[in-house]
């Protein structure tokens, strides 16, 4: 059974190798550890190994873990879908939001940030599509709406547009989708030069994302192990850490 230290070394080696193969410097790519469903003790252990950026899918889990690990000074990210009524909670935590996908959410985040007198970093999430019947299931704004949505974010003094985020479509090779994402990101950067980041790539496809220009890769399974639902259908998760998995989730 692999340890967290082994997994972290393996993931960082993959990132470094992918960057070098793409003619990039490895330090251009930041690792975001997606700790959803895993205990705070695992986050603490990975932080002790030097990992500083952690992400959650759900606001409730983000809130609980951040509250229990305040002594570590970690940088927290939200990568899951965000409801407007939870925007203020995320702002209070100082989390970076990777999943801005509509104007109403921009307004909610900007309003909450102004009340809190802080600037919130955000990414616009792009829907890269997928097989028929699964369009939009990954979340995000359709590509043709992204430039206007990025403009809307940039107009808000309390928000800072960091760049774009996306998840590769299910059932397709990720490289063409990431190439489309990179082209869209370049268009957004032309209008907003400070929106220089690209959040893309997970455990199974990080190499393709780095090749396309990702500056942030979101990795969960390859670091923490597979996520399994406990029997009984209640939705509770029982994390285990088998040898490195390549299932297609963060």
Coordinates of C-alpha atoms in Angstrom, one line a residue:
X1 CA 0.0 0.0 0.0
X2 CA 1.4 3.3 -1.0
X3 CA 1.9 6.1 1.5
X4 CA 0.9 9.7 1.1
X5 CA 4.6 10.6 0.7
X6 CA 5.0 8.0 -2.1
X7 CA 1.9 9.3 -3.9
X8 CA 3.0 12.9 -3.6
X9 CA 6.4 12.2 -5.0
X10 CA 4.8 10.2 -7.9
X11 CA 2.4 13.0 -8.8
X12 CA 5.0 15.6 -8.7
X13 CA 7.3 13.5 -10.9
X14 CA 4.5 13.1 -13.4
X15 CA 3.9 16.9 -13.4
X16 CA 7.7 17.6 -13.8
X17 CA 8.0 15.0 -16.6
X18 CA 5.0 16.4 -18.5
X19 CA 6.2 19.9 -18.2
X20 CA 9.7 19.1 -19.4
X21 CA 8.3 17.1 -22.3
X22 CA 6.2 20.1 -23.3
X23 CA 9.2 22.5 -23.2
X24 CA 7.9 24.1 -20.0
X25 CA 9.5 24.6 -16.6
X26 CA 8.0 22.3 -13.9
X27 CA 7.6 25.2 -11.5
X28 CA 5.1 26.7 -13.8
X29 CA 2.6 24.1 -12.8
X30 CA 1.0 24.1 -9.3
X31 CA -0.4 21.0 -7.6
X32 CA -3.9 21.4 -6.1
X33 CA -4.7 18.5 -3.7
X34 CA -8.4 17.6 -3.9
X35 CA -9.1 16.2 -0.4
X36 CA -12.9 15.7 -0.8
X37 CA -14.2 12.9 1.4
X38 CA -10.8 12.3 3.1
X39 CA -10.2 13.3 6.7
X40 CA -8.5 16.4 8.0
X41 CA -5.7 14.2 9.3
X42 CA -4.8 13.3 5.7
X43 CA -4.7 17.0 4.8
X44 CA -2.5 17.7 7.8
X45 CA -0.1 14.8 6.8
X46 CA 0.2 16.0 3.3
X47 CA 0.8 19.6 4.5
X48 CA 3.6 18.3 6.6
X49 CA 5.2 17.0 3.4
X50 CA 5.1 20.5 1.9
X51 CA 1.7 20.7 0.1
X52 CA 0.0 24.0 0.6
X53 CA -3.0 24.2 -1.8
X54 CA -6.0 22.1 -1.0
X55 CA -9.5 21.9 -2.6
X56 CA -12.9 20.7 -1.7
X57 CA -16.0 20.1 -3.8
X58 CA -18.6 21.0 -1.2
X59 CA -18.8 24.2 0.9
X60 CA -19.8 22.3 4.0
X61 CA -16.7 20.1 3.9
X62 CA -14.5 23.0 3.0
X63 CA -15.8 24.9 6.0
X64 CA -15.2 22.1 8.4
X65 CA -11.7 21.3 7.2
X66 CA -10.5 24.9 7.1
X67 CA -11.8 25.5 10.6
X68 CA -10.0 22.4 11.9
X69 CA -6.7 23.3 10.2
X70 CA -6.3 27.0 10.8
X71 CA -2.9 26.5 12.4
X72 CA -1.4 25.3 9.1
X73 CA -2.0 28.5 7.1
X74 CA -3.2 26.6 4.0
X75 CA -4.6 28.0 0.8
X76 CA -8.1 26.6 0.2
X77 CA -9.9 26.3 -3.1
X78 CA -13.5 25.4 -4.0
X79 CA -13.7 23.3 -7.2
X80 CA -17.3 22.1 -7.0
X81 CA -20.4 23.9 -8.0
X82 CA -21.4 26.9 -5.8
X83 CA -24.9 28.0 -5.0
X84 CA -25.4 31.8 -4.6
X85 CA -26.7 31.4 -1.0
X86 CA -23.3 29.9 0.0
X87 CA -21.2 32.6 -1.7
X88 CA -20.7 34.6 1.5
X89 CA -19.5 31.5 3.4
X90 CA -16.8 30.9 0.8
X91 CA -15.8 34.5 0.8
X92 CA -15.4 34.5 4.6
X93 CA -13.1 31.6 4.3
X94 CA -10.9 33.4 1.8
X95 CA -11.1 30.4 -0.6
X96 CA -10.3 30.7 -4.3
X97 CA -13.3 29.8 -6.4
X98 CA -12.7 27.7 -9.5
X99 CA -16.3 27.2 -10.6
X100 CA -17.8 30.6 -11.6
X101 CA -20.2 29.7 -14.4
X102 CA -22.9 32.4 -14.5
X103 CA -23.5 36.1 -14.0
X104 CA -25.8 35.7 -10.9
X105 CA -22.9 33.9 -9.1
X106 CA -20.5 36.7 -10.0
X107 CA -22.9 39.2 -8.5
X108 CA -23.3 37.1 -5.3
X109 CA -19.6 36.7 -4.8
X110 CA -18.9 40.3 -5.6
X111 CA -21.5 41.5 -3.1
X112 CA -20.2 39.2 -0.4
X113 CA -16.6 40.2 -1.0
X114 CA -17.5 43.9 -0.8
X115 CA -19.3 43.4 2.5
X116 CA -16.3 41.5 3.8
X117 CA -13.9 44.2 2.4
X118 CA -11.7 41.6 0.6
X119 CA -10.8 40.6 -2.9
X120 CA -11.8 37.1 -4.0
X121 CA -9.8 35.2 -6.6
X122 CA -12.0 33.3 -9.1
X123 CA -11.7 31.2 -12.2
X124 CA -14.4 31.0 -14.9
X125 CA -15.4 27.4 -15.4
X126 CA -15.8 26.2 -19.0
X127 CA -18.1 23.4 -20.2
X128 CA -16.0 21.4 -22.6
X129 CA -19.0 19.3 -23.6
X130 CA -19.0 15.5 -24.0
X131 CA -21.0 12.7 -25.5
X132 CA -24.7 13.3 -26.4
X133 CA -26.7 13.3 -23.2
X134 CA -23.9 14.4 -21.0
X135 CA -23.4 18.0 -22.3
X136 CA -23.1 20.2 -19.2
X137 CA -22.8 17.4 -16.7
X138 CA -19.2 18.6 -15.9
X139 CA -20.5 22.1 -15.2
X140 CA -19.4 25.4 -16.5
X141 CA -20.4 28.1 -19.0
X142 CA -20.6 27.2 -22.7
X143 CA -17.4 28.4 -24.5
X144 CA -19.2 31.1 -26.5
X145 CA -20.4 32.7 -23.2
X146 CA -17.0 32.6 -21.5
X147 CA -15.5 35.9 -22.8
X148 CA -18.5 37.9 -21.7
X149 CA -18.6 36.2 -18.3
X150 CA -14.9 36.9 -17.9
X151 CA -15.6 40.6 -18.7
X152 CA -18.3 40.6 -16.0
X153 CA -15.9 39.2 -13.4
X154 CA -13.2 41.7 -14.4
X155 CA -15.7 44.6 -13.9
X156 CA -16.1 43.8 -10.2
X157 CA -13.5 45.5 -8.0
X158 CA -14.0 42.9 -5.3
X159 CA -13.2 40.0 -7.6
X160 CA -9.9 39.0 -9.3
X161 CA -10.1 37.0 -12.5
X162 CA -7.3 34.4 -12.3
X163 CA -8.1 32.5 -15.5
X164 CA -10.2 29.6 -16.7
X165 CA -11.0 26.1 -15.3
X166 CA -12.4 23.0 -16.9
X167 CA -12.9 19.3 -16.6
X168 CA -12.2 17.0 -19.6
X169 CA -15.4 15.5 -21.2
X170 CA -16.3 12.0 -20.3
X171 CA -15.7 9.3 -22.8
X172 CA -13.3 11.3 -25.0
X173 CA -9.5 11.7 -25.3
X174 CA -8.7 14.8 -23.1
X175 CA -6.1 16.4 -25.3
X176 CA -8.3 17.9 -28.0
X177 CA -10.6 19.3 -25.3
X178 CA -7.7 20.8 -23.4
X179 CA -6.4 22.3 -26.6
X180 CA -9.8 24.0 -27.2
X181 CA -9.6 25.3 -23.6
X182 CA -6.1 26.7 -24.1
X183 CA -7.2 28.6 -27.2
X184 CA -10.2 30.1 -25.3
X185 CA -7.9 31.0 -22.4
X186 CA -5.6 32.8 -24.8
X187 CA -8.5 34.8 -26.0
X188 CA -9.5 35.7 -22.5
X189 CA -5.9 36.7 -21.7
X190 CA -5.9 39.0 -24.7
X191 CA -8.7 41.0 -23.0
X192 CA -7.5 40.5 -19.4
X193 CA -3.7 40.0 -19.3
X194 CA -3.7 39.2 -15.6
X195 CA -6.0 36.2 -16.1
X196 CA -2.9 34.1 -16.8
X197 CA -3.9 30.8 -15.1
X198 CA -5.4 27.6 -16.4
X199 CA -6.9 25.1 -14.0
X200 CA -7.1 21.8 -15.8
X201 CA -6.1 18.2 -15.5
X202 CA -6.8 15.5 -12.8
X203 CA -5.4 12.2 -11.8
X204 CA -6.0 10.4 -15.1
X205 CA -5.3 13.2 -17.5
X206 CA -2.9 15.7 -15.9
X207 CA -0.2 15.1 -18.6
X208 CA -2.5 16.2 -21.4
X209 CA -3.5 19.3 -19.4
X210 CA 0.1 20.3 -18.7
X211 CA 0.9 19.8 -22.4
X212 CA -1.9 22.2 -23.3
X213 CA -0.6 24.8 -20.8
X214 CA -2.3 24.1 -17.5
X215 CA -0.8 26.1 -14.6
X216 CA -2.9 24.3 -12.0
X217 CA -3.7 20.6 -11.9
X218 CA -6.3 19.3 -9.5
X219 CA -5.4 15.8 -8.2
X220 CA -7.2 13.7 -5.6
X221 CA -7.2 10.0 -6.4
X222 CA -3.5 9.7 -7.2
X223 CA -2.7 11.4 -3.9
X224 CA -5.2 10.1 -1.4
X225 CA -6.4 6.9 -3.1
X226 CA -9.8 5.8 -4.5
X227 CA -13.0 7.0 -3.1
X228 CA -15.6 4.2 -2.4
X229 CA -19.2 4.5 -1.2
X230 CA -20.0 2.4 1.8
X231 CA -22.6 -0.2 1.5
X232 CA -26.1 0.7 2.5
X233 CA -26.8 3.4 -0.1
X234 CA -26.6 6.3 2.4
X235 CA -24.0 8.2 0.4
X236 CA -21.4 8.1 3.1
X237 CA -17.9 7.6 1.8
X238 CA -15.3 5.2 3.2
X239 CA -11.9 6.3 1.8
X240 CA -9.2 3.7 1.3
X241 CA -5.7 4.1 0.0
X242 CA -4.9 1.3 -2.4
X243 CA -2.1 1.4 -5.0
X244 CA -2.4 4.5 -7.3
X245 CA -5.7 4.6 -9.2
X246 CA -6.4 6.1 -12.6
X247 CA -10.1 6.6 -12.3
X248 CA -11.3 9.7 -13.9
X249 CA -12.1 12.0 -11.0
X250 CA -9.9 14.6 -9.4

